[in-house]
XYZ file of C-alpha atoms in Angstrom:
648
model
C 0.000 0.000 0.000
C 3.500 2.379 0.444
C 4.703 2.229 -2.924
C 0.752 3.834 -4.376
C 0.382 6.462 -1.706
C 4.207 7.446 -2.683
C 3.428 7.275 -6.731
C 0.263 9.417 -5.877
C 2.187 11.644 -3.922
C 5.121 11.831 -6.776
C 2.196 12.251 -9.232
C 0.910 15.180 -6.990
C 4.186 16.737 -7.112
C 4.857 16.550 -10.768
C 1.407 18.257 -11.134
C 1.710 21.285 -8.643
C 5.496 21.874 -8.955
C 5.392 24.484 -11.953
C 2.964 26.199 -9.976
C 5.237 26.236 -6.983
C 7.952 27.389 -9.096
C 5.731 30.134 -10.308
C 5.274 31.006 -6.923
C 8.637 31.217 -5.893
C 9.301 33.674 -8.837
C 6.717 35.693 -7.574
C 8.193 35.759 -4.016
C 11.647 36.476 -5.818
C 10.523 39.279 -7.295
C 8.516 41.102 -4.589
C 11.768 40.753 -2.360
C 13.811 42.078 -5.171
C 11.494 45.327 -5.430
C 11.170 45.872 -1.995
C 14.774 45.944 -1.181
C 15.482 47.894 -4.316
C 12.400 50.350 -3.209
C 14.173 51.180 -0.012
C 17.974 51.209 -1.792
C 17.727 52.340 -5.498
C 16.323 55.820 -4.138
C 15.372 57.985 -7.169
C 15.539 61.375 -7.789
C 13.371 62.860 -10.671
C 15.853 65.512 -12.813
C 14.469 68.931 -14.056
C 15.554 69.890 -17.227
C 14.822 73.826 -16.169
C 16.614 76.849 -15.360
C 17.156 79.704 -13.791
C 17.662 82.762 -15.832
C 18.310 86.575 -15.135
C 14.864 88.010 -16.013
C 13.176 85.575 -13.633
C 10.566 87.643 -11.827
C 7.372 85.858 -11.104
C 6.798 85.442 -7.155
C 9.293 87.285 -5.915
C 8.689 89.627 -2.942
C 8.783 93.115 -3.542
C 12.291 93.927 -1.882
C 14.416 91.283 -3.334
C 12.925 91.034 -6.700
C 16.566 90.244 -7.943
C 19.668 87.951 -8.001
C 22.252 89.064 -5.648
C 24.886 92.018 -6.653
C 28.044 90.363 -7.201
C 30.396 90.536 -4.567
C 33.903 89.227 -5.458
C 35.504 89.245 -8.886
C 37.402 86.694 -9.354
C 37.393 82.942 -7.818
C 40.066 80.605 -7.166
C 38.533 77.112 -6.417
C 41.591 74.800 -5.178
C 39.914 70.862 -4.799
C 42.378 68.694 -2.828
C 40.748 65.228 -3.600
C 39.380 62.999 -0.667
C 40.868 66.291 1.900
C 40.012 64.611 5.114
C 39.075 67.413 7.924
C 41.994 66.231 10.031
C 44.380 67.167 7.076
C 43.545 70.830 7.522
C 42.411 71.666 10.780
C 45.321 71.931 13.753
C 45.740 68.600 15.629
C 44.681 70.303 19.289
C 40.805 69.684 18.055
C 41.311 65.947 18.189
C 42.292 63.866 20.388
C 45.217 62.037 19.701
C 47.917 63.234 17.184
C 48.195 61.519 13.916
C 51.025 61.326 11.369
C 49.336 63.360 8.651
C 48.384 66.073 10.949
C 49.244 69.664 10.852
C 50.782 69.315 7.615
C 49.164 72.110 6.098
C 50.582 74.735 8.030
C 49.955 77.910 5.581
C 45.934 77.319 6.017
C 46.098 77.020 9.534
C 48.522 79.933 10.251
C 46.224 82.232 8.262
C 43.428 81.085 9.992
C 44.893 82.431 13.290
C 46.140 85.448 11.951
C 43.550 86.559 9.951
C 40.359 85.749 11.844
C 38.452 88.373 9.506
C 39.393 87.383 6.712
C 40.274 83.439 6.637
C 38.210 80.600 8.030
C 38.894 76.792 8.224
C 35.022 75.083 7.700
C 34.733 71.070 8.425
C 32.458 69.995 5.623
C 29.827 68.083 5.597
C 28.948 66.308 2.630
C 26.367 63.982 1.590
C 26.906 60.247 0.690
C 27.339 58.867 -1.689
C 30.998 59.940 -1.395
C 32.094 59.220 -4.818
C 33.998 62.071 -6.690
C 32.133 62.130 -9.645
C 28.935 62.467 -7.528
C 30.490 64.979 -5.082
C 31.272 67.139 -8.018
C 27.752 66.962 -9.238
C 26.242 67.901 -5.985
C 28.914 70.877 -5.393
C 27.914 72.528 -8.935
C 24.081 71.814 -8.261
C 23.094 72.623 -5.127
C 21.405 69.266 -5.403
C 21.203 65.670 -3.378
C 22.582 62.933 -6.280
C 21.742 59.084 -5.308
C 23.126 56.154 -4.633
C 21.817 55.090 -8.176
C 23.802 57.781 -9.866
C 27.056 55.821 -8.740
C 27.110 53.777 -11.693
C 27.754 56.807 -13.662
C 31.070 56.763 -12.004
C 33.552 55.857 -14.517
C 32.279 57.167 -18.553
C 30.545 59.778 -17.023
C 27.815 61.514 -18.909
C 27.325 65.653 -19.232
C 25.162 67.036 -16.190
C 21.778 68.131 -18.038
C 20.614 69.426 -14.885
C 20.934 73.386 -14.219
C 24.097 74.047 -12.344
C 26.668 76.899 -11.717
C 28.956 76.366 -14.476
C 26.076 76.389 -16.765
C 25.100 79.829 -14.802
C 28.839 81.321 -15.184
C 28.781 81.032 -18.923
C 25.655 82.334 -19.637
C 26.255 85.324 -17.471
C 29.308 85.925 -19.332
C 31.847 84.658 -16.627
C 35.092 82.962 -17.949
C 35.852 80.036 -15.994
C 39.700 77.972 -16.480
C 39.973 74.488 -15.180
C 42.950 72.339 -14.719
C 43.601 68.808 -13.520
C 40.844 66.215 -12.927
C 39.165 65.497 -16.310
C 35.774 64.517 -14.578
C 35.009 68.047 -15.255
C 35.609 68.288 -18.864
C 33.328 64.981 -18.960
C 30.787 66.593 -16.778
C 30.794 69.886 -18.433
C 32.401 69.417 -21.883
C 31.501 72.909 -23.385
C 31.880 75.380 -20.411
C 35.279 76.541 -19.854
C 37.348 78.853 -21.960
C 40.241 76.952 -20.976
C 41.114 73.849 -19.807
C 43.908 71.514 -18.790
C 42.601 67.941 -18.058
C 44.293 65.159 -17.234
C 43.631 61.546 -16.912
C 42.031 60.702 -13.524
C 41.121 56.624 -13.455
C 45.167 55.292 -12.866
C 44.882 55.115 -9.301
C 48.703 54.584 -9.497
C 49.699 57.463 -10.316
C 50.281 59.803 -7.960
C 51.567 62.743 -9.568
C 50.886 63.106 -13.742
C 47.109 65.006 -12.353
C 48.948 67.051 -9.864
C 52.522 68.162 -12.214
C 50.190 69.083 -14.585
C 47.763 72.043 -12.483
C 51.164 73.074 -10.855
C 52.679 73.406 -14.138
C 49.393 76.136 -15.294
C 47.989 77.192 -11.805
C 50.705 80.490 -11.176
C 51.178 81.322 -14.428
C 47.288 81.563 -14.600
C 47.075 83.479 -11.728
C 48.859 86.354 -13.338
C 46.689 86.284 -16.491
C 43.488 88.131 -16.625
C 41.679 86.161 -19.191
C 39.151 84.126 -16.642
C 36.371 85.189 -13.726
C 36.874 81.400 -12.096
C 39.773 79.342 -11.767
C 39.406 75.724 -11.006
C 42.366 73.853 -9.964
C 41.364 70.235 -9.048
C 44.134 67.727 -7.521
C 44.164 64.131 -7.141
C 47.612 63.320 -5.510
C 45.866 62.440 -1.956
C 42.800 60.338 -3.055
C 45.113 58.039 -4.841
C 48.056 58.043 -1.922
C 44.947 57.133 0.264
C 43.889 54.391 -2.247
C 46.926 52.724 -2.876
C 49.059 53.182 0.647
C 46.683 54.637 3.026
C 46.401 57.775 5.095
C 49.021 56.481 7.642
C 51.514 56.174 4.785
C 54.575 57.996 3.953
C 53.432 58.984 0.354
C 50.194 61.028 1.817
C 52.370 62.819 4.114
C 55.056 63.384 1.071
C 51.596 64.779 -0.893
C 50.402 67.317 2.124
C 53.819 68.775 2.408
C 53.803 69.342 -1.195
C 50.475 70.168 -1.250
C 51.625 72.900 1.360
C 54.206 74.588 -0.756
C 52.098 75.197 -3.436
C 49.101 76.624 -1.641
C 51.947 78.944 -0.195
C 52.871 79.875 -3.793
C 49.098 80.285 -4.432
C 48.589 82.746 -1.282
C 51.891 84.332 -1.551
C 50.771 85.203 -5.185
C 47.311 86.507 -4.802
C 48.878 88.494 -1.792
C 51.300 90.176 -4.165
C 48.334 90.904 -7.005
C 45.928 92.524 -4.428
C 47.406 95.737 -3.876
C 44.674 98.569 -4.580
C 43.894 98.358 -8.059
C 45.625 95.076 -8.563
C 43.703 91.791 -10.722
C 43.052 90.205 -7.147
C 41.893 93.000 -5.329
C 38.643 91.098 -4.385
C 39.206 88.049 -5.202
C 38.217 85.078 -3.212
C 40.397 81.383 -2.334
C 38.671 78.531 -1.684
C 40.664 75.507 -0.493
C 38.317 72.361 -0.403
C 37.915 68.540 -0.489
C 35.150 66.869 -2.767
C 34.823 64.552 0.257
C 36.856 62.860 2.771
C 38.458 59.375 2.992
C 38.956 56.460 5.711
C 42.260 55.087 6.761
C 42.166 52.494 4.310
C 41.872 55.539 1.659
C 38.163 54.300 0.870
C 35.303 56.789 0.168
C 31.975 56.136 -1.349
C 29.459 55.918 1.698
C 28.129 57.936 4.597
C 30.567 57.326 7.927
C 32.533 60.528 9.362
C 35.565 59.815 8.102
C 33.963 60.051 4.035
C 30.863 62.770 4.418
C 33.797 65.069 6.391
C 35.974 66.860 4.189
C 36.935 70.424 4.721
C 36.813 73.401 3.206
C 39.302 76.789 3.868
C 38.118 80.335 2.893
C 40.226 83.494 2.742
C 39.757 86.748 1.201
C 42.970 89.179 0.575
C 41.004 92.296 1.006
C 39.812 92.450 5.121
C 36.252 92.793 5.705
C 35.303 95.233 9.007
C 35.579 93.676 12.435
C 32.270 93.449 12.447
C 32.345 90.190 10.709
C 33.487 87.991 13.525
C 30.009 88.606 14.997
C 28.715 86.808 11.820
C 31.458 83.931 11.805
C 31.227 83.595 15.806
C 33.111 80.599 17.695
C 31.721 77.672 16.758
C 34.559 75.698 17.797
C 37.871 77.788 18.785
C 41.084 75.976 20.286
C 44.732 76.679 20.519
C 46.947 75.397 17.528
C 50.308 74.190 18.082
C 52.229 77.623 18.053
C 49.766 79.108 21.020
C 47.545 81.194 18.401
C 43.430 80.543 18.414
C 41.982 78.780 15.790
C 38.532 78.778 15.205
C 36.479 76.461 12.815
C 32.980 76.773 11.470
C 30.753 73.752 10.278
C 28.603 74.137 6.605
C 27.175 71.578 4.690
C 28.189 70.657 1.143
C 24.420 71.376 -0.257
C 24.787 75.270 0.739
C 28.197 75.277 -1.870
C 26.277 76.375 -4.680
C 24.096 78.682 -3.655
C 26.615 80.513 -1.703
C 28.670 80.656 -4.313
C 26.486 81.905 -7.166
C 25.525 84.503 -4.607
C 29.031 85.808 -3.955
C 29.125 86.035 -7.984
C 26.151 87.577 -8.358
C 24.795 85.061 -10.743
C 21.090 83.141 -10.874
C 21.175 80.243 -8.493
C 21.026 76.842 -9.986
C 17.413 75.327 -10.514
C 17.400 72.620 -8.878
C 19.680 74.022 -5.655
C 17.858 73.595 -2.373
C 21.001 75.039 -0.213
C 21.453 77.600 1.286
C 23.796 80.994 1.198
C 25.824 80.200 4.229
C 26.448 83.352 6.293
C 29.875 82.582 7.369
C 31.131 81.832 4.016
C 29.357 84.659 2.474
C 30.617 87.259 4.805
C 34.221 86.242 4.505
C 34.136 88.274 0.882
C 34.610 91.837 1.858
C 32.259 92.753 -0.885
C 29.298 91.461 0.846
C 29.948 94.247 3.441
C 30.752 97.370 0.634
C 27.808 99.261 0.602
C 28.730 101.170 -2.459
C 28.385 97.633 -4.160
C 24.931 95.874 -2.357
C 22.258 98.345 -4.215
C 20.175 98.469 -0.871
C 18.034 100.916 -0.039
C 19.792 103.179 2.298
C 16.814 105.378 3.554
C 18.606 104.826 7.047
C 22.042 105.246 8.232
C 23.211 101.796 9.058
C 26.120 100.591 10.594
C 28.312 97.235 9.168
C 26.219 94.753 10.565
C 23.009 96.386 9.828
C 23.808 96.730 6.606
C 25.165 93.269 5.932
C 22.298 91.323 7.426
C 19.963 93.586 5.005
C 21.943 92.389 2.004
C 22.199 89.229 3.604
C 18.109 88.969 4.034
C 17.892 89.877 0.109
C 19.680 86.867 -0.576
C 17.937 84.542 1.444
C 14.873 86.038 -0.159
C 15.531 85.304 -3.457
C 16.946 81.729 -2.187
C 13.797 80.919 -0.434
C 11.598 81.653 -3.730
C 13.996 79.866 -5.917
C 13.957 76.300 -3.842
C 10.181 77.167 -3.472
C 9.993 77.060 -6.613
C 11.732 73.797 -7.144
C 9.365 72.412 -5.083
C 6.635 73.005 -6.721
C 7.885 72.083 -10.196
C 9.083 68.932 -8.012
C 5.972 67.989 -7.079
C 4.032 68.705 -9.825
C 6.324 66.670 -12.367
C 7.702 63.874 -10.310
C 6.424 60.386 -10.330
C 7.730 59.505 -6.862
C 7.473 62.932 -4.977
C 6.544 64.125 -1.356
C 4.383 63.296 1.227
C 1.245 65.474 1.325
C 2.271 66.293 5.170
C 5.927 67.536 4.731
C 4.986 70.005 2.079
C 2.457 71.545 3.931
C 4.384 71.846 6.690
C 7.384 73.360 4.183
C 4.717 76.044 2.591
C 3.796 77.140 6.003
C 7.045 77.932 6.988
C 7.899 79.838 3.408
C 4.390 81.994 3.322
C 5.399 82.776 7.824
C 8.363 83.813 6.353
C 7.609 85.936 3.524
C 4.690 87.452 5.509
C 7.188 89.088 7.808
C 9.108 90.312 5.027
C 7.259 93.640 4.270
C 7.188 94.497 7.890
C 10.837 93.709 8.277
C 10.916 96.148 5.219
C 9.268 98.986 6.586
C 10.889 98.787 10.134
C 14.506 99.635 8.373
C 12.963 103.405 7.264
C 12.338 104.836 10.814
C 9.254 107.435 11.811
C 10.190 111.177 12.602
C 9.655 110.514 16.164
C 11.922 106.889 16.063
C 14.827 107.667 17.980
C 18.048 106.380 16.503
C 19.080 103.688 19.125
C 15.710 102.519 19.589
C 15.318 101.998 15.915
C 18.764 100.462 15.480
C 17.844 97.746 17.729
C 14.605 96.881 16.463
C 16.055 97.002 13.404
C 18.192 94.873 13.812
C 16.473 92.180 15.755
C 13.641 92.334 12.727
C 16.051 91.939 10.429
C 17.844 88.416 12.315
C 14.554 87.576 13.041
C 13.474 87.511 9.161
C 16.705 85.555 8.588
C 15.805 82.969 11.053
C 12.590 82.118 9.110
C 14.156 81.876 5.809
C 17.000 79.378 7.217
C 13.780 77.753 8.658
C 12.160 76.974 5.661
C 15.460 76.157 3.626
C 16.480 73.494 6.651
C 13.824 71.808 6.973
C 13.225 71.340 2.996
C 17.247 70.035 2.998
C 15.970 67.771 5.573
C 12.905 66.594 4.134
C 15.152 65.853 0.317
C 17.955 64.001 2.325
C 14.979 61.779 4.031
C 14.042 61.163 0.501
C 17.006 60.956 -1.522
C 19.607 59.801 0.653
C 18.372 58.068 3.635
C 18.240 54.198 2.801
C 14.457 52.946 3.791
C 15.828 50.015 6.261
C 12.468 48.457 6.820
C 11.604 48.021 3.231
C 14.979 46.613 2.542
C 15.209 44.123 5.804
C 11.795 42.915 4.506
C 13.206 42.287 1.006
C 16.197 40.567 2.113
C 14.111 38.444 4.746
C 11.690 37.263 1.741
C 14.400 36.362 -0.434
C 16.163 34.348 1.809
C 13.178 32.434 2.592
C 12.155 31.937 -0.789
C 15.795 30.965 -1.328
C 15.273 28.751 1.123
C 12.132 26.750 0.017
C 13.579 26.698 -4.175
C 16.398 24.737 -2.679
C 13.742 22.444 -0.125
C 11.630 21.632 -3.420
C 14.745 20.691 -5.485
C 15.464 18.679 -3.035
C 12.120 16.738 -2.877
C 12.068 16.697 -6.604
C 15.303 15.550 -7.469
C 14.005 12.391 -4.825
C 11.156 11.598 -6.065
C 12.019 11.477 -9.750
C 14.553 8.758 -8.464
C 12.436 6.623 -5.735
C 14.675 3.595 -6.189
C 17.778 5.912 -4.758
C 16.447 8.366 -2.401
C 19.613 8.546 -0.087
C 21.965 8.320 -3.082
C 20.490 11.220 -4.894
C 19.941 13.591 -1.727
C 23.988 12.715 -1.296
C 24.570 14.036 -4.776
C 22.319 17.350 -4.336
C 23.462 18.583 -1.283
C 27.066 18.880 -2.318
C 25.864 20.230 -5.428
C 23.628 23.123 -3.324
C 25.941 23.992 -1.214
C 28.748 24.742 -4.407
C 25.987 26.971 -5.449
C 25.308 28.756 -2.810
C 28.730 29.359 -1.789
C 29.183 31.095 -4.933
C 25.998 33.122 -4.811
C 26.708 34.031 -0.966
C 29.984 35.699 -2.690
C 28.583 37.201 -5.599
C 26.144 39.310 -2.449
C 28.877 39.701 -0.358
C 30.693 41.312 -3.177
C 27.873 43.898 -3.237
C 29.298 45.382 0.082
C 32.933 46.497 -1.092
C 33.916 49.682 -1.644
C 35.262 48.818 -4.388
C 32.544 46.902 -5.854
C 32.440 48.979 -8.801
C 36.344 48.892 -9.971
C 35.946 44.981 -9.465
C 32.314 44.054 -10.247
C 33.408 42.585 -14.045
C 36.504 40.615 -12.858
C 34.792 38.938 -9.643
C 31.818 37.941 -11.897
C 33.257 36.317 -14.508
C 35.990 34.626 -11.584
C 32.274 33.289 -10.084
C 30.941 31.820 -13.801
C 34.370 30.594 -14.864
C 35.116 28.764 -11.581
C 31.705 27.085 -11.805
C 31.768 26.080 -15.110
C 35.659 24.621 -14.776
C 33.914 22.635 -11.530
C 31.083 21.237 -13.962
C 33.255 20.143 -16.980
C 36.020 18.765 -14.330
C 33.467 16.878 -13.573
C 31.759 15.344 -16.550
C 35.304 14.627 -17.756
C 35.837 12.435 -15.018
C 32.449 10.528 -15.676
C 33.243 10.499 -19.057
C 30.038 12.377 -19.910
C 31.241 15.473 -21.181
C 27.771 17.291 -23.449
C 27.814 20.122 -26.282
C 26.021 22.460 -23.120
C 29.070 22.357 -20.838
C 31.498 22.719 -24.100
C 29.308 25.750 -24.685
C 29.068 27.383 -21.393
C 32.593 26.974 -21.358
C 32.814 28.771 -24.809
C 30.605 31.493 -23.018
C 32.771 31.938 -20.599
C 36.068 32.580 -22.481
C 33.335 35.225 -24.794
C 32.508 37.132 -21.405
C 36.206 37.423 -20.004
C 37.154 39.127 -22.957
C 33.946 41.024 -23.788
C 34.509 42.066 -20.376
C 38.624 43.180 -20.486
C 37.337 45.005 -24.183
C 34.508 47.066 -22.449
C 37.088 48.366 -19.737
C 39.523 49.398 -22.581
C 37.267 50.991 -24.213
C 35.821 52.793 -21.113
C 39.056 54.689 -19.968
C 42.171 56.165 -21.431
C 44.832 53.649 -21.045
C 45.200 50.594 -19.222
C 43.479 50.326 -16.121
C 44.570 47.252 -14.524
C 47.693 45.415 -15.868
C 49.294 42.358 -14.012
C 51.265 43.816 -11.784
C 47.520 45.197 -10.390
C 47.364 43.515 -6.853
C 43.844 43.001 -7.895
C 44.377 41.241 -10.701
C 47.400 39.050 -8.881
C 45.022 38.214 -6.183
C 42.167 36.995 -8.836
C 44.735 34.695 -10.662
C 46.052 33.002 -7.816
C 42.562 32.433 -7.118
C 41.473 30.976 -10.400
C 44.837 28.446 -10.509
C 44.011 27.041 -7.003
C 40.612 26.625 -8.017
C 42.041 25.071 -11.621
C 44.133 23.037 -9.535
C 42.005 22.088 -6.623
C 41.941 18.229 -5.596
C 39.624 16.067 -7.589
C 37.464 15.292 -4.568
C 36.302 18.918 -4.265
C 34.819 18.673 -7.538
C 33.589 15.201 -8.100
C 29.898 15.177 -7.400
């Protein structure tokens, strides 16, 4: 009576399993979109811009773009510039190494409190260069999805401040990382790239900007000046921070940015080319000890960024910058630092050059940056309405207000475009709480207006303190309304959704899980005369399998998944399929499928070495790569492995 109940129950089987298997594809793909749902975050991109005339819904009182306030702009990007490689060892804890090694930024910082200014940076992951760049020229939040873009990448279409400095008829030089001639291919007047992907080299990037960087700086053919290096992100690649060639690259690094100051110093005499001109020494994003970057811990989202103007603004500016963190350095002189985040770069900036902030920017115009150009604080040069006498401060948190008026209208803007055009937008709840905080804000604003023009009977102390505490009071809402919009876009954009992603990974691993339990059963009851004997052969056979997928996922958590993604892939299929025809040629049952697959496999390793050649100037990884060592020694021990292994 056994053997019928089993045939039934075989017969059962063989009727319901494609359903099953239907089933299981099913599960496989809900897990799959959930976890992608909560990782893959997307970010809809606005093919608008900002432009000079724009006008409609702007408050009366800063119904225009900013009045430029520097002239020129030296941008200096020290790749992966960790915030311990600029500010003075005292703020931390324990000395490093690689500390204090750029000495001219910190000794200007002490001396010239008005004028200079370390900032620790904060930027958002992902911490990739290409991305960091893209963010810095936006004012926007790029995702984790944009990463792939990485390596080939493709012209920003989005509205951004290099777009802005050419159609305002700004002149803008760049030299050294050519990530920005392949993000912005048709915006400088001249331009010096080099090749960026060799993360060998150390110093081709950074001879070449010091070869064109002074001799530019005496030229007067260009409004910005771009100078990007890339000696320390590749020192931290290949050695580390702890390693002698990083600390060779910061002391180098030190000389030139001494040239660079020592320079600007000697062309800003009154009437000189650098006059007003503005230095900005900054990282793209930071790095950890290993010299990795790419997601969100301190060490990577931490970068710095150094400000200094050669023409003072008044003392009244350290009010503005205040102490947000002040210590002794190592010679006995005060230091202070300020924090900012990355987002407010482009705003700021645009501000400072009196051009139409990007589209899609939802920063903000820092006030400690800003006020560190002594052209914010020239009232021949603001255009405000002086129907009061007004001293410094007065005067630079009116002009200050302006901006953040036009700022506020601008992201408001973007959000309603946002909203209106994206698939996957914002909750219903956030934005009403964000357009309650903009129309608090810009209700004030007339009365703020009015209470700068005092009555006949206002005395002048009386009014200069209400004045004043309107005006800060006005500023308050509009850095309201932008913070908590930044907030609500990194909650969106960069903030992985754990729950949705646990719950994906939890149903693929069961459905993982129950495929391999109904393999199991089926591969035993299509042989009934050898149960044992064929659950002996499928286990070993399973657990080859998932060994190799358990890789492939873990692989998905490297840092430097990207660089290696091809190689470990093909390693995965071409160890497998050496495993299968090993052993069918010891059965002597060799079929056309495995000589195919193996066929296939020889097609993809080369398809795959092509693709990188093609992808990048030059060779990439060559044998001497300890990457590529590592994946051959690899491949030969599993080419040589002992027969047992593979005999299933």
């Amino acid at each position: 009576m056994a053997a019928p109940a089993s045939r039934r129950r075989g017969s059962s089987w063989g009727r319901s399993w494609p359903l099953l298997f239907v089933a299981i594809l099913a599960l496989h793909s809900l897990a799959i979109y959930l976890f992608t749902r909560g990782f893959l975050l997307t970010r809809t991109e606005l093919d608008l811009h900002s432009h000079r005339d724009d006008r409609t819904g702007v408050s009366p009182g800063c119904s225009s773009w900013p009045q430029p306030a520097v002239d020129h702009l030296v941008i200096v990007v020290l790749d992966a510039l960790r915030f311990d490689f600029v500010a003075p060892s005292t703020f931390f804890e324990e000395k490093q190494p690689w500390m204090d090694k750029l000495q001219v930024l910190q000794k200007l910082a002490a001396d010239e409190k008005n004028s200079a200014r370390i900032f620790k940076a904060l930027a958002d992951p992902p911490t990739t260069s290409l991305q960091r760049l893209k963010a810095l020229t936006t004012g926007g939040l790029p995702t984790f999805i944009d990463v792939g873009n990485s390596f080939g990448a493709p012209a920003i279409v989005e509205d951004n401040i290099m777009h802005q400095l050419v159609k305002n008829g700004k002149r803008v030089v760049m030299m050294g990382d050519d990530t920005w001639t392949q993000l912005y291919p048709e915006h400088f007047n001249k331009s010096f790239p080099y090749p960026s992907f060799n993360v060998k080299d150390l110093d081709t990037v950074d001879n070449g900007v010091i070869e064109h960087l002074l001799p530019s700086l005496h030229e007067n053919d260009w409004d910005v000046l771009i100078a990007h290096f890339l000696g320390v992100d590749h020192a931290g690649h290949i050695f580390g921070v702890d390693s002698a060639p990083m600390i060779q690259k910061l002391e180098q690094y030190n000389q030139i940015l001494e040239d660079v100051i020592n320079t600007l110093k000697s062309l800003s005499t009154p009437g000189g080319p650098h006059e007003n001109t503005l230095l900005l020494v900054m990282g793209d994003h930071g790095q950890t000890l290993n010299g990795d970057h790419g997601g969100g811990t301190a060490e990577e989202v931490e970068t710095s960024l150094f400000a200094w103007s050669p023409k003072t603004p008044p003392d009244a500016v350290l009010s503005v910058l205040g102490e947000n963190s002040c210590n002794f350095d190592l010679h006995g002189k005060e230091v202070c630092v300020s924090t900012m985040q990355q987002l407010d770069f482009a705003v700021t900036v645009s501000a400072l050059l009196g051009i139409p902030f990007p589209f899609g920017s939802i920063g903000r115009v820092n006030p400690e940056l800003y006020a560190l150009s002594a052209g914010t604080w020239d009232n021949q040069r603001t255009g405000i309405n002086a129907c009061t006498p007004q001293d410094d401060l007065e005067a630079w948190k009116m002009r200050y207000a302006e901006a953040l008026c036009v700022n506020s209208w601008q992201v408001k803007r973007y959000i309603d475009q946002y909203s209106g055009s994206s698939i996957i937008g914002f909750s219903a709840e956030y934005l009403h709480h964000v357009e309650e905080l903009y129309s608090k804000a810009q209700a004030n604003w007339s009365e703020v207006l009015k209470s700068t023009c005092p009555s006949e009977t206002a005395k002048g102390e009386e009014f200069k303190e209400s004045a004043s505490s309107s005006l800060q009071l006005q500023i308050d809402a509009y850095s309201s309304f932008l913070e908590s919009f930044a907030k609500l876009a990194r909650s969106a954009w960069t903030e992985f959704d754990l729950w949705l992603m646990g719950t994906g990974l939890l149903l693929m691993i069961l459905s993982v899980i129950t495929q391999a339990y109904i393999l199991v059963r089926l591969n035993a009851l299509c042989q009934p005369s050898a149960q044992e004997c064929a659950s002996s052969r499928i286990i070993p056979k399973l657990s080859f399998a998932f060994t190799l997928v358990t890789i492939r996922a873990a692989s998905l958590l490297s840092n430097s998944y990207i660089l290696a993604e091809g190689r470990v892939t093909n390693f995965l299929l071409a160890t497998s399929c050496i495993a299968g025809v090993w052993s069918s040629a010891t059965k002597g049952n060799f079929t056309i499928e495995e000589f195919i697959f193996l066929l296939l496999n020889i097609f993809a390793r080369f398809g795959i070495e092509l693709g990188m050649s093609k992808q990048v100037a030059g060779p990439t990884a060559t044998k001497d790569h300890p990457l590529f060592k590592k994946l051959e020694e690899v491949w030969l021990l599993a080419l040589f492995m002992p027969l047992e292994v593979c005999h299933w």
